[in-house]
mmCIF file of N, CA, C and O in Angstrom:
data_model
loop_
_atom_site.group_PDB
_atom_site.id
_atom_site.type_symbol
_atom_site.label_atom_id
_atom_site.label_comp_id
_atom_site.label_asym_id
_atom_site.label_seq_id
_atom_site.Cartn_x
_atom_site.Cartn_y
_atom_site.Cartn_z
ATOM 1 N N SER A 5 -23.187 26.407 3.466
ATOM 2 C CA SER A 5 -22.409 25.335 4.050
ATOM 3 C C SER A 5 -21.108 25.874 4.611
ATOM 4 O O SER A 5 -20.472 26.711 4.002
ATOM 5 N N ALA A 6 -20.718 25.372 5.746
ATOM 6 C CA ALA A 6 -19.439 25.731 6.354
ATOM 7 C C ALA A 6 -18.466 24.587 6.130
ATOM 8 O O ALA A 6 -18.850 23.426 6.057
ATOM 9 N N THR A 7 -17.200 24.912 5.999
ATOM 10 C CA THR A 7 -16.179 23.882 5.815
ATOM 11 C C THR A 7 -15.312 23.811 7.049
ATOM 12 O O THR A 7 -14.923 24.833 7.596
ATOM 13 N N TRP A 8 -15.013 22.608 7.488
ATOM 14 C CA TRP A 8 -14.171 22.382 8.657
ATOM 15 C C TRP A 8 -13.042 21.461 8.270
ATOM 16 O O TRP A 8 -13.257 20.367 7.763
ATOM 17 N N ARG A 9 -11.823 21.910 8.456
ATOM 18 C CA ARG A 9 -10.661 21.045 8.255
ATOM 19 C C ARG A 9 -10.536 20.188 9.501
ATOM 20 O O ARG A 9 -10.638 20.690 10.622
ATOM 21 N N PRO A 10 -10.345 18.884 9.348
ATOM 22 C CA PRO A 10 -10.443 17.968 10.494
ATOM 23 C C PRO A 10 -9.326 18.122 11.521
ATOM 24 O O PRO A 10 -8.292 17.494 11.442
ATOM 25 N N ARG A 11 -9.526 18.955 12.480
ATOM 26 C CA ARG A 11 -8.678 19.095 13.660
ATOM 27 C C ARG A 11 -9.613 19.109 14.854
ATOM 28 O O ARG A 11 -10.744 19.589 14.766
ATOM 29 N N ALA A 12 -9.169 18.619 15.967
ATOM 30 C CA ALA A 12 -10.039 18.511 17.134
ATOM 31 C C ALA A 12 -10.569 19.869 17.569
ATOM 32 O O ALA A 12 -9.804 20.811 17.709
ATOM 33 N N PRO A 13 -11.887 19.980 17.767
ATOM 34 C CA PRO A 13 -12.459 21.232 18.271
ATOM 35 C C PRO A 13 -12.115 21.402 19.748
ATOM 36 O O PRO A 13 -11.676 20.456 20.400
ATOM 37 N N ALA A 14 -12.310 22.598 20.257
ATOM 38 C CA ALA A 14 -12.093 22.840 21.683
ATOM 39 C C ALA A 14 -13.015 21.927 22.467
ATOM 40 O O ALA A 14 -14.201 21.827 22.179
ATOM 41 N N SER A 15 -12.455 21.215 23.433
ATOM 42 C CA SER A 15 -13.275 20.281 24.189
ATOM 43 C C SER A 15 -12.848 20.264 25.648
ATOM 44 O O SER A 15 -11.721 20.585 25.989
ATOM 45 N N ALA A 16 -13.785 19.878 26.474
ATOM 46 C CA ALA A 16 -13.505 19.717 27.891
ATOM 47 C C ALA A 16 -12.568 18.528 28.077
ATOM 48 O O ALA A 16 -12.495 17.638 27.241
ATOM 49 N N THR A 17 -11.836 18.503 29.185
ATOM 50 C CA THR A 17 -10.903 17.391 29.427
ATOM 51 C C THR A 17 -11.646 16.095 29.679
ATOM 52 O O THR A 17 -11.071 15.025 29.560
ATOM 53 N N THR A 18 -12.928 16.171 30.001
ATOM 54 C CA THR A 18 -13.719 14.961 30.261
ATOM 55 C C THR A 18 -14.598 14.599 29.075
ATOM 56 O O THR A 18 -15.589 13.903 29.226
ATOM 57 N N VAL A 19 -14.237 15.057 27.881
ATOM 58 C CA VAL A 19 -15.063 14.794 26.709
ATOM 59 C C VAL A 19 -15.205 13.290 26.459
ATOM 60 O O VAL A 19 -14.290 12.515 26.716
ATOM 61 N N PHE A 20 -16.370 12.895 25.973
ATOM 62 C CA PHE A 20 -16.724 11.504 25.727
ATOM 63 C C PHE A 20 -17.291 11.437 24.319
ATOM 64 O O PHE A 20 -18.225 12.156 23.995
ATOM 65 N N MET A 21 -16.702 10.597 23.454
ATOM 66 C CA MET A 21 -17.138 10.535 22.058
ATOM 67 C C MET A 21 -17.351 9.085 21.658
ATOM 68 O O MET A 21 -16.493 8.244 21.883
ATOM 69 N N ARG A 22 -18.499 8.809 21.053
ATOM 70 C CA ARG A 22 -18.805 7.457 20.581
ATOM 71 C C ARG A 22 -19.076 7.529 19.084
ATOM 72 O O ARG A 22 -19.823 8.389 18.634
ATOM 73 N N THR A 23 -18.442 6.637 18.331
ATOM 74 C CA THR A 23 -18.706 6.537 16.900
ATOM 75 C C THR A 23 -18.974 5.080 16.562
ATOM 76 O O THR A 23 -18.616 4.180 17.317
ATOM 77 N N ARG A 24 -19.580 4.870 15.410
ATOM 78 C CA ARG A 24 -19.840 3.499 14.970
ATOM 79 C C ARG A 24 -18.579 2.863 14.400
ATOM 80 O O ARG A 24 -18.543 1.666 14.170
ATOM 81 N N SER A 25 -17.521 3.667 14.176
ATOM 82 C CA SER A 25 -16.312 3.135 13.559
ATOM 83 C C SER A 25 -15.310 2.592 14.571
ATOM 84 O O SER A 25 -14.318 1.993 14.192
ATOM 85 N N THR A 26 -15.553 2.802 15.873
ATOM 86 C CA THR A 26 -14.670 2.246 16.902
ATOM 87 C C THR A 26 -15.517 1.508 17.927
ATOM 88 O O THR A 26 -16.616 1.939 18.251
ATOM 89 N N PRO A 27 -15.007 0.378 18.454
ATOM 90 C CA PRO A 27 -15.810 -0.418 19.376
ATOM 91 C C PRO A 27 -16.024 0.230 20.743
ATOM 92 O O PRO A 27 -17.032 0.021 21.383
ATOM 93 N N GLU A 28 -15.061 1.028 21.200
ATOM 94 C CA GLU A 28 -15.148 1.658 22.512
ATOM 95 C C GLU A 28 -15.185 3.175 22.364
ATOM 96 O O GLU A 28 -14.557 3.724 21.461
ATOM 97 N N PRO A 29 -15.890 3.858 23.262
ATOM 98 C CA PRO A 29 -15.899 5.324 23.200
ATOM 99 C C PRO A 29 -14.524 5.895 23.500
ATOM 100 O O PRO A 29 -13.732 5.271 24.205
ATOM 101 N N SER A 30 -14.221 7.059 22.955
ATOM 102 C CA SER A 30 -12.969 7.759 23.227
ATOM 103 C C SER A 30 -13.234 8.822 24.271
ATOM 104 O O SER A 30 -14.288 9.437 24.302
ATOM 105 N N ARG A 31 -12.231 9.073 25.107
ATOM 106 C CA ARG A 31 -12.361 10.082 26.162
ATOM 107 C C ARG A 31 -11.114 10.965 26.201
ATOM 108 O O ARG A 31 -10.029 10.513 25.889
ATOM 109 N N GLY A 32 -11.304 12.206 26.599
ATOM 110 C CA GLY A 32 -10.218 13.133 26.890
ATOM 111 C C GLY A 32 -9.121 13.182 25.842
ATOM 112 O O GLY A 32 -9.376 13.346 24.656
ATOM 113 N N THR A 33 -7.857 13.013 26.299
ATOM 114 C CA THR A 33 -6.720 13.138 25.387
ATOM 115 C C THR A 33 -6.721 12.035 24.341
ATOM 116 O O THR A 33 -6.213 12.239 23.247
ATOM 117 N N LYS A 34 -7.292 10.871 24.630
ATOM 118 C CA LYS A 34 -7.377 9.809 23.621
ATOM 119 C C LYS A 34 -8.223 10.258 22.440
ATOM 120 O O LYS A 34 -7.924 9.938 21.298
ATOM 121 N N LEU A 35 -9.277 11.005 22.712
ATOM 122 C CA LEU A 35 -10.110 11.523 21.634
ATOM 123 C C LEU A 35 -9.311 12.502 20.783
ATOM 124 O O LEU A 35 -9.311 12.413 19.559
ATOM 125 N N ARG A 36 -8.605 13.429 21.408
ATOM 126 C CA ARG A 36 -7.804 14.400 20.661
ATOM 127 C C ARG A 36 -6.743 13.680 19.839
ATOM 128 O O ARG A 36 -6.542 14.005 18.666
ATOM 129 N N GLU A 37 -6.075 12.688 20.413
ATOM 130 C CA GLU A 37 -5.066 11.924 19.676
ATOM 131 C C GLU A 37 -5.701 11.218 18.479
ATOM 132 O O GLU A 37 -5.143 11.200 17.382
ATOM 133 N N HIS A 38 -6.871 10.627 18.674
ATOM 134 C CA HIS A 38 -7.573 9.943 17.587
ATOM 135 C C HIS A 38 -7.920 10.917 16.464
ATOM 136 O O HIS A 38 -7.665 10.647 15.293
ATOM 137 N N LEU A 39 -8.500 12.065 16.812
ATOM 138 C CA LEU A 39 -8.887 13.038 15.799
ATOM 139 C C LEU A 39 -7.665 13.597 15.066
ATOM 140 O O LEU A 39 -7.710 13.821 13.859
ATOM 141 N N ASP A 40 -6.565 13.797 15.792
ATOM 142 C CA ASP A 40 -5.331 14.272 15.146
ATOM 143 C C ASP A 40 -4.784 13.226 14.180
ATOM 144 O O ASP A 40 -4.330 13.560 13.088
ATOM 145 N N ARG A 41 -4.842 11.929 14.559
ATOM 146 C CA ARG A 41 -4.384 10.860 13.657
ATOM 147 C C ARG A 41 -5.242 10.815 12.390
ATOM 148 O O ARG A 41 -4.728 10.658 11.285
ATOM 149 N N VAL A 42 -6.545 10.958 12.561
ATOM 150 C CA VAL A 42 -7.448 10.972 11.404
ATOM 151 C C VAL A 42 -7.103 12.159 10.510
ATOM 152 O O VAL A 42 -6.978 12.022 9.293
ATOM 153 N N ALA A 43 -6.942 13.336 11.100
ATOM 154 C CA ALA A 43 -6.624 14.536 10.315
ATOM 155 C C ALA A 43 -5.303 14.381 9.582
ATOM 156 O O ALA A 43 -5.180 14.766 8.414
ATOM 157 N N ASP A 44 -4.307 13.801 10.239
ATOM 158 C CA ASP A 44 -2.991 13.620 9.606
ATOM 159 C C ASP A 44 -3.048 12.624 8.453
ATOM 160 O O ASP A 44 -2.251 12.711 7.520
ATOM 161 N N ALA A 45 -3.987 11.682 8.513
ATOM 162 C CA ALA A 45 -4.086 10.655 7.466
ATOM 163 C C ALA A 45 -4.824 11.159 6.223
ATOM 164 O O ALA A 45 -4.703 10.559 5.158
ATOM 165 N N LEU A 46 -5.559 12.243 6.357
ATOM 166 C CA LEU A 46 -6.341 12.754 5.231
ATOM 167 C C LEU A 46 -5.527 13.764 4.424
ATOM 168 O O LEU A 46 -4.776 14.548 4.988
ATOM 169 N N PRO A 47 -5.706 13.764 3.111
ATOM 170 C CA PRO A 47 -5.017 14.773 2.295
ATOM 171 C C PRO A 47 -5.533 16.175 2.616
ATOM 172 O O PRO A 47 -6.658 16.340 3.084
ATOM 173 N N ASP A 48 -4.711 17.173 2.350
ATOM 174 C CA ASP A 48 -5.116 18.563 2.587
ATOM 175 C C ASP A 48 -6.319 18.967 1.746
ATOM 176 O O ASP A 48 -6.987 19.950 2.053
ATOM 177 N N THR A 49 -6.602 18.223 0.690
ATOM 178 C CA THR A 49 -7.735 18.551 -0.189
ATOM 179 C C THR A 49 -9.067 18.074 0.382
ATOM 180 O O THR A 49 -10.111 18.417 -0.150
ATOM 181 N N PHE A 50 -9.041 17.270 1.456
ATOM 182 C CA PHE A 50 -10.275 16.797 2.083
ATOM 183 C C PHE A 50 -10.808 17.858 3.034
ATOM 184 O O PHE A 50 -10.054 18.512 3.744
ATOM 185 N N ALA A 51 -12.133 18.001 3.064
ATOM 186 C CA ALA A 51 -12.779 18.925 3.997
ATOM 187 C C ALA A 51 -14.116 18.346 4.422
ATOM 188 O O ALA A 51 -14.826 17.744 3.616
ATOM 189 N N PHE A 52 -14.432 18.491 5.709
ATOM 190 C CA PHE A 52 -15.758 18.161 6.207
ATOM 191 C C PHE A 52 -16.631 19.383 5.993
ATOM 192 O O PHE A 52 -16.279 20.488 6.415
ATOM 193 N N VAL A 53 -17.773 19.214 5.341
ATOM 194 C CA VAL A 53 -18.666 20.319 5.027
ATOM 195 C C VAL A 53 -19.941 20.149 5.845
ATOM 196 O O VAL A 53 -20.586 19.096 5.800
ATOM 197 N N VAL A 54 -20.281 21.178 6.598
ATOM 198 C CA VAL A 54 -21.497 21.175 7.412
ATOM 199 C C VAL A 54 -22.669 21.583 6.530
ATOM 200 O O VAL A 54 -22.665 22.658 5.944
ATOM 201 N N ASP A 55 -23.656 20.694 6.429
ATOM 202 C CA ASP A 55 -24.840 20.952 5.609
ATOM 203 C C ASP A 55 -25.955 21.624 6.400
ATOM 204 O O ASP A 55 -26.627 22.508 5.891
ATOM 205 N N ASP A 56 -26.185 21.171 7.616
ATOM 206 C CA ASP A 56 -27.249 21.714 8.467
ATOM 207 C C ASP A 56 -26.821 21.643 9.918
ATOM 208 O O ASP A 56 -26.091 20.725 10.315
ATOM 209 N N ILE A 57 -27.315 22.602 10.702
ATOM 210 C CA ILE A 57 -27.098 22.593 12.145
ATOM 211 C C ILE A 57 -28.444 22.799 12.821
ATOM 212 O O ILE A 57 -29.190 23.709 12.457
ATOM 213 N N ALA A 58 -28.751 21.932 13.784
ATOM 214 C CA ALA A 58 -29.951 22.089 14.603
ATOM 215 C C ALA A 58 -29.477 22.486 16.000
ATOM 216 O O ALA A 58 -28.867 21.685 16.705
ATOM 217 N N ASP A 59 -29.709 23.738 16.366
ATOM 218 C CA ASP A 59 -29.209 24.294 17.623
ATOM 219 C C ASP A 59 -30.237 24.107 18.724
ATOM 220 O O ASP A 59 -31.322 24.693 18.674
ATOM 221 N N GLY A 60 -29.891 23.283 19.699
ATOM 222 C CA GLY A 60 -30.768 23.049 20.831
ATOM 223 C C GLY A 60 -30.168 23.567 22.127
ATOM 224 O O GLY A 60 -30.357 22.974 23.175
ATOM 225 N N GLY A 61 -29.403 24.657 22.041
ATOM 226 C CA GLY A 61 -28.764 25.202 23.242
ATOM 227 C C GLY A 61 -27.465 24.473 23.522
ATOM 228 O O GLY A 61 -26.513 24.608 22.764
ATOM 229 N N ASP A 62 -27.442 23.666 24.594
ATOM 230 C CA ASP A 62 -26.211 22.933 24.903
ATOM 231 C C ASP A 62 -26.096 21.623 24.114
ATOM 232 O O ASP A 62 -25.102 20.919 24.216
ATOM 233 N N THR A 63 -27.086 21.300 23.294
ATOM 234 C CA THR A 63 -27.053 20.131 22.418
ATOM 235 C C THR A 63 -27.249 20.599 20.980
ATOM 236 O O THR A 63 -28.145 21.377 20.693
ATOM 237 N N VAL A 64 -26.366 20.108 20.095
ATOM 238 C CA VAL A 64 -26.399 20.534 18.697
ATOM 239 C C VAL A 64 -26.365 19.309 17.794
ATOM 240 O O VAL A 64 -25.570 18.390 18.028
ATOM 241 N N GLY A 65 -27.222 19.303 16.783
ATOM 242 C CA GLY A 65 -27.191 18.255 15.764
ATOM 243 C C GLY A 65 -26.571 18.821 14.495
ATOM 244 O O GLY A 65 -26.820 19.970 14.131
ATOM 245 N N VAL A 66 -25.739 18.029 13.827
ATOM 246 C CA VAL A 66 -25.044 18.487 12.624
ATOM 247 C C VAL A 66 -25.174 17.425 11.537
ATOM 248 O O VAL A 66 -24.937 16.239 11.794
ATOM 249 N N ARG A 67 -25.582 17.851 10.332
ATOM 250 C CA ARG A 67 -25.564 16.966 9.161
ATOM 251 C C ARG A 67 -24.395 17.420 8.310
ATOM 252 O O ARG A 67 -24.223 18.613 8.072
ATOM 253 N N TRP A 68 -23.552 16.466 7.839
ATOM 254 C CA TRP A 68 -22.304 16.808 7.166
ATOM 255 C C TRP A 68 -21.982 15.833 6.042
ATOM 256 O O TRP A 68 -22.603 14.783 5.928
ATOM 257 N N HIS A 69 -21.003 16.209 5.223
ATOM 258 C CA HIS A 69 -20.446 15.309 4.208
ATOM 259 C C HIS A 69 -18.977 15.686 4.007
ATOM 260 O O HIS A 69 -18.514 16.709 4.509
ATOM 261 N N VAL A 70 -18.238 14.834 3.298
ATOM 262 C CA VAL A 70 -16.814 15.078 3.051
ATOM 263 C C VAL A 70 -16.618 15.382 1.572
ATOM 264 O O VAL A 70 -17.236 14.749 0.710
ATOM 265 N N GLU A 71 -15.763 16.367 1.302
ATOM 266 C CA GLU A 71 -15.418 16.714 -0.071
ATOM 267 C C GLU A 71 -13.919 16.556 -0.286
ATOM 268 O O GLU A 71 -13.133 16.706 0.655
ATOM 269 N N ASN A 72 -13.559 16.244 -1.519
ATOM 270 C CA ASN A 72 -12.157 16.205 -1.925
ATOM 271 C C ASN A 72 -11.973 17.254 -3.008
ATOM 272 O O ASN A 72 -12.565 17.138 -4.079
ATOM 273 N N ASP A 73 -11.198 18.271 -2.701
ATOM 274 C CA ASP A 73 -10.935 19.358 -3.644
ATOM 275 C C ASP A 73 -12.237 19.992 -4.142
ATOM 276 O O ASP A 73 -12.394 20.282 -5.324
ATOM 277 N N GLY A 74 -13.200 20.146 -3.224
ATOM 278 C CA GLY A 74 -14.459 20.801 -3.551
ATOM 279 C C GLY A 74 -15.530 19.903 -4.135
ATOM 280 O O GLY A 74 -16.653 20.348 -4.371
ATOM 281 N N GLU A 75 -15.235 18.629 -4.364
ATOM 282 C CA GLU A 75 -16.205 17.680 -4.932
ATOM 283 C C GLU A 75 -16.667 16.702 -3.850
ATOM 284 O O GLU A 75 -15.834 16.079 -3.188
ATOM 285 N N PRO A 76 -17.987 16.539 -3.664
ATOM 286 C CA PRO A 76 -18.474 15.581 -2.670
ATOM 287 C C PRO A 76 -17.997 14.161 -2.983
ATOM 288 O O PRO A 76 -17.970 13.741 -4.137
ATOM 289 N N LEU A 77 -17.602 13.443 -1.934
ATOM 290 C CA LEU A 77 -17.190 12.050 -2.079
ATOM 291 C C LEU A 77 -18.382 11.142 -1.801
ATOM 292 O O LEU A 77 -19.195 11.431 -0.914
ATOM 293 N N PRO A 78 -18.509 10.034 -2.545
ATOM 294 C CA PRO A 78 -19.627 9.117 -2.290
ATOM 295 C C PRO A 78 -19.493 8.441 -0.926
ATOM 296 O O PRO A 78 -18.382 8.175 -0.462
ATOM 297 N N PHE A 79 -20.610 8.188 -0.315
ATOM 298 C CA PHE A 79 -20.690 7.450 0.959
ATOM 299 C C PHE A 79 -19.908 8.117 2.081
ATOM 300 O O PHE A 79 -19.290 7.454 2.904
ATOM 301 N N THR A 80 -19.916 9.451 2.120
ATOM 302 C CA THR A 80 -19.225 10.180 3.193
ATOM 303 C C THR A 80 -20.146 11.159 3.900
ATOM 304 O O THR A 80 -19.695 12.137 4.472
ATOM 305 N N ARG A 81 -21.436 10.883 3.888
ATOM 306 C CA ARG A 81 -22.371 11.739 4.612
ATOM 307 C C ARG A 81 -22.563 11.196 6.016
ATOM 308 O O ARG A 81 -22.293 10.023 6.288
ATOM 309 N N GLY A 82 -23.031 12.051 6.899
ATOM 310 C CA GLY A 82 -23.299 11.590 8.246
ATOM 311 C C GLY A 82 -24.019 12.641 9.058
ATOM 312 O O GLY A 82 -24.296 13.742 8.583
ATOM 313 N N ALA A 83 -24.315 12.268 10.290
ATOM 314 C CA ALA A 83 -24.943 13.175 11.241
ATOM 315 C C ALA A 83 -24.261 12.982 12.594
ATOM 316 O O ALA A 83 -23.794 11.890 12.909
ATOM 317 N N SER A 84 -24.185 14.056 13.351
ATOM 318 C CA SER A 84 -23.546 14.021 14.661
ATOM 319 C C SER A 84 -24.382 14.811 15.648
ATOM 320 O O SER A 84 -25.075 15.756 15.276
ATOM 321 N N ILE A 85 -24.293 14.407 16.899
ATOM 322 C CA ILE A 85 -24.920 15.147 17.993
ATOM 323 C C ILE A 85 -23.828 15.444 19.010
ATOM 324 O O ILE A 85 -23.074 14.547 19.408
ATOM 325 N N TYR A 86 -23.738 16.706 19.417
ATOM 326 C CA TYR A 86 -22.723 17.127 20.383
ATOM 327 C C TYR A 86 -23.391 17.845 21.539
ATOM 328 O O TYR A 86 -24.377 18.555 21.358
ATOM 329 N N LYS A 87 -22.829 17.671 22.744
ATOM 330 C CA LYS A 87 -23.283 18.391 23.930
ATOM 331 C C LYS A 87 -22.125 19.243 24.432
ATOM 332 O O LYS A 87 -20.973 18.819 24.373
ATOM 333 N N ALA A 88 -22.448 20.419 24.932
ATOM 334 C CA ALA A 88 -21.448 21.315 25.507
ATOM 335 C C ALA A 88 -21.648 21.390 27.015
ATOM 336 O O ALA A 88 -22.765 21.255 27.513
ATOM 337 N N ASP A 89 -20.526 21.613 27.724
ATOM 338 C CA ASP A 89 -20.630 21.784 29.172
ATOM 339 C C ASP A 89 -20.977 23.237 29.484
ATOM 340 O O ASP A 89 -21.227 24.037 28.578
ATOM 341 N N GLY A 90 -20.987 23.610 30.750
ATOM 342 C CA GLY A 90 -21.340 24.964 31.169
ATOM 343 C C GLY A 90 -20.408 26.036 30.643
ATOM 344 O O GLY A 90 -20.765 27.216 30.604
ATOM 345 N N ASN A 91 -19.190 25.639 30.209
ATOM 346 C CA ASN A 91 -18.225 26.593 29.655
ATOM 347 C C ASN A 91 -18.294 26.667 28.134
ATOM 348 O O ASN A 91 -17.474 27.346 27.515
ATOM 349 N N GLY A 92 -19.224 25.928 27.528
ATOM 350 C CA GLY A 92 -19.343 25.929 26.077
ATOM 351 C C GLY A 92 -18.368 25.001 25.380
ATOM 352 O O GLY A 92 -18.263 25.020 24.153
ATOM 353 N N LEU A 93 -17.651 24.155 26.134
ATOM 354 C CA LEU A 93 -16.722 23.190 25.551
ATOM 355 C C LEU A 93 -17.432 21.866 25.310
ATOM 356 O O LEU A 93 -18.305 21.474 26.087
ATOM 357 N N LEU A 94 -17.066 21.169 24.241
ATOM 358 C CA LEU A 94 -17.685 19.876 23.955
ATOM 359 C C LEU A 94 -17.388 18.891 25.070
ATOM 360 O O LEU A 94 -16.240 18.739 25.488
ATOM 361 N N CYS A 95 -18.431 18.203 25.546
ATOM 362 C CA CYS A 95 -18.235 17.202 26.599
ATOM 363 C C CYS A 95 -18.711 15.826 26.162
ATOM 364 O O CYS A 95 -18.354 14.829 26.778
ATOM 365 N N SER A 96 -19.514 15.743 25.082
ATOM 366 C CA SER A 96 -19.885 14.436 24.556
ATOM 367 C C SER A 96 -20.310 14.594 23.105
ATOM 368 O O SER A 96 -20.679 15.674 22.658
ATOM 369 N N GLY A 97 -20.219 13.481 22.396
ATOM 370 C CA GLY A 97 -20.613 13.503 21.000
ATOM 371 C C GLY A 97 -20.918 12.109 20.499
ATOM 372 O O GLY A 97 -20.484 11.112 21.081
ATOM 373 N N PHE A 98 -21.698 12.048 19.440
ATOM 374 C CA PHE A 98 -22.090 10.775 18.849
ATOM 375 C C PHE A 98 -22.176 10.981 17.346
ATOM 376 O O PHE A 98 -22.873 11.879 16.883
ATOM 377 N N ASP A 99 -21.408 10.195 16.569
ATOM 378 C CA ASP A 99 -21.402 10.295 15.110
ATOM 379 C C ASP A 99 -22.105 9.101 14.489
ATOM 380 O O ASP A 99 -21.938 7.972 14.948
ATOM 381 N N VAL A 100 -22.867 9.349 13.435
ATOM 382 C CA VAL A 100 -23.506 8.283 12.667
ATOM 383 C C VAL A 100 -23.133 8.494 11.201
ATOM 384 O O VAL A 100 -23.785 9.264 10.495
ATOM 385 N N PRO A 101 -22.046 7.848 10.735
ATOM 386 C CA PRO A 101 -21.658 7.991 9.328
ATOM 387 C C PRO A 101 -22.549 7.144 8.424
ATOM 388 O O PRO A 101 -23.128 6.146 8.853
ATOM 389 N N GLU A 102 -22.649 7.570 7.181
ATOM 390 C CA GLU A 102 -23.404 6.822 6.177
ATOM 391 C C GLU A 102 -22.732 5.458 5.976
ATOM 392 O O GLU A 102 -21.521 5.397 5.806
ATOM 393 N N PRO A 103 -23.491 4.379 6.003
ATOM 394 C CA PRO A 103 -22.865 3.070 5.775
ATOM 395 C C PRO A 103 -22.411 2.900 4.334
ATOM 396 O O PRO A 103 -23.096 3.363 3.400
ATOM 397 N N ALA A 104 -21.271 2.287 4.155
ATOM 398 C CA ALA A 104 -20.803 1.963 2.793
ATOM 399 C C ALA A 104 -21.648 0.815 2.245
ATOM 400 O O ALA A 104 -22.136 -0.021 3.009
ATOM 401 N N PRO A 105 -21.835 0.767 0.946
ATOM 402 C CA PRO A 105 -22.638 -0.324 0.376
ATOM 403 C C PRO A 105 -21.936 -1.663 0.564
ATOM 404 O O PRO A 105 -20.702 -1.741 0.563
ATOM 405 N N LEU A 106 -22.733 -2.690 0.734
ATOM 406 C CA LEU A 106 -22.184 -4.034 0.875
ATOM 407 C C LEU A 106 -21.673 -4.520 -0.477
ATOM 408 O O LEU A 106 -22.303 -4.303 -1.520
ATOM 409 N N LYS A 107 -20.529 -5.187 -0.440
ATOM 410 C CA LYS A 107 -19.995 -5.758 -1.669
ATOM 411 C C LYS A 107 -20.583 -7.137 -1.868
ATOM 412 O O LYS A 107 -20.675 -7.918 -0.918
ATOM 413 N N PRO A 108 -21.010 -7.463 -3.094
ATOM 414 C CA PRO A 108 -21.632 -8.779 -3.323
ATOM 415 C C PRO A 108 -20.628 -9.911 -3.197
ATOM 416 O O PRO A 108 -19.479 -9.791 -3.277
#
C-alpha cells in the first residue's frame, strides 16, 4: 500500500473532477483550492492509503481508504478513476466514496 498525504496532485489547468460529495464538478484552480481546503481541514495524522491500482495507460483506477495515525477509519473506503492528458497530467477524475450508514 502507498500512502498519500492529501495535497493536490499535478494536474492540467483544464482538469475536471466530479465527486458524489459536491453537486457540481470542480475545474482547474477551483479543484486545487478545494483539495487544499480539504487537506488543511484534516489532521496531520490522516493519510489516504492506496490499496490497489488498475493501470489502463492514460486511465487509472484506484481503490483507497483513509487512516488516522496508521489505523483504518470506518466508512472511509472508496474508488477513483483518473485520466491523464498527453503530458501525463491529470485532466479528469471521478471519486466514489463509501456511503456512510443511515442513522435510524
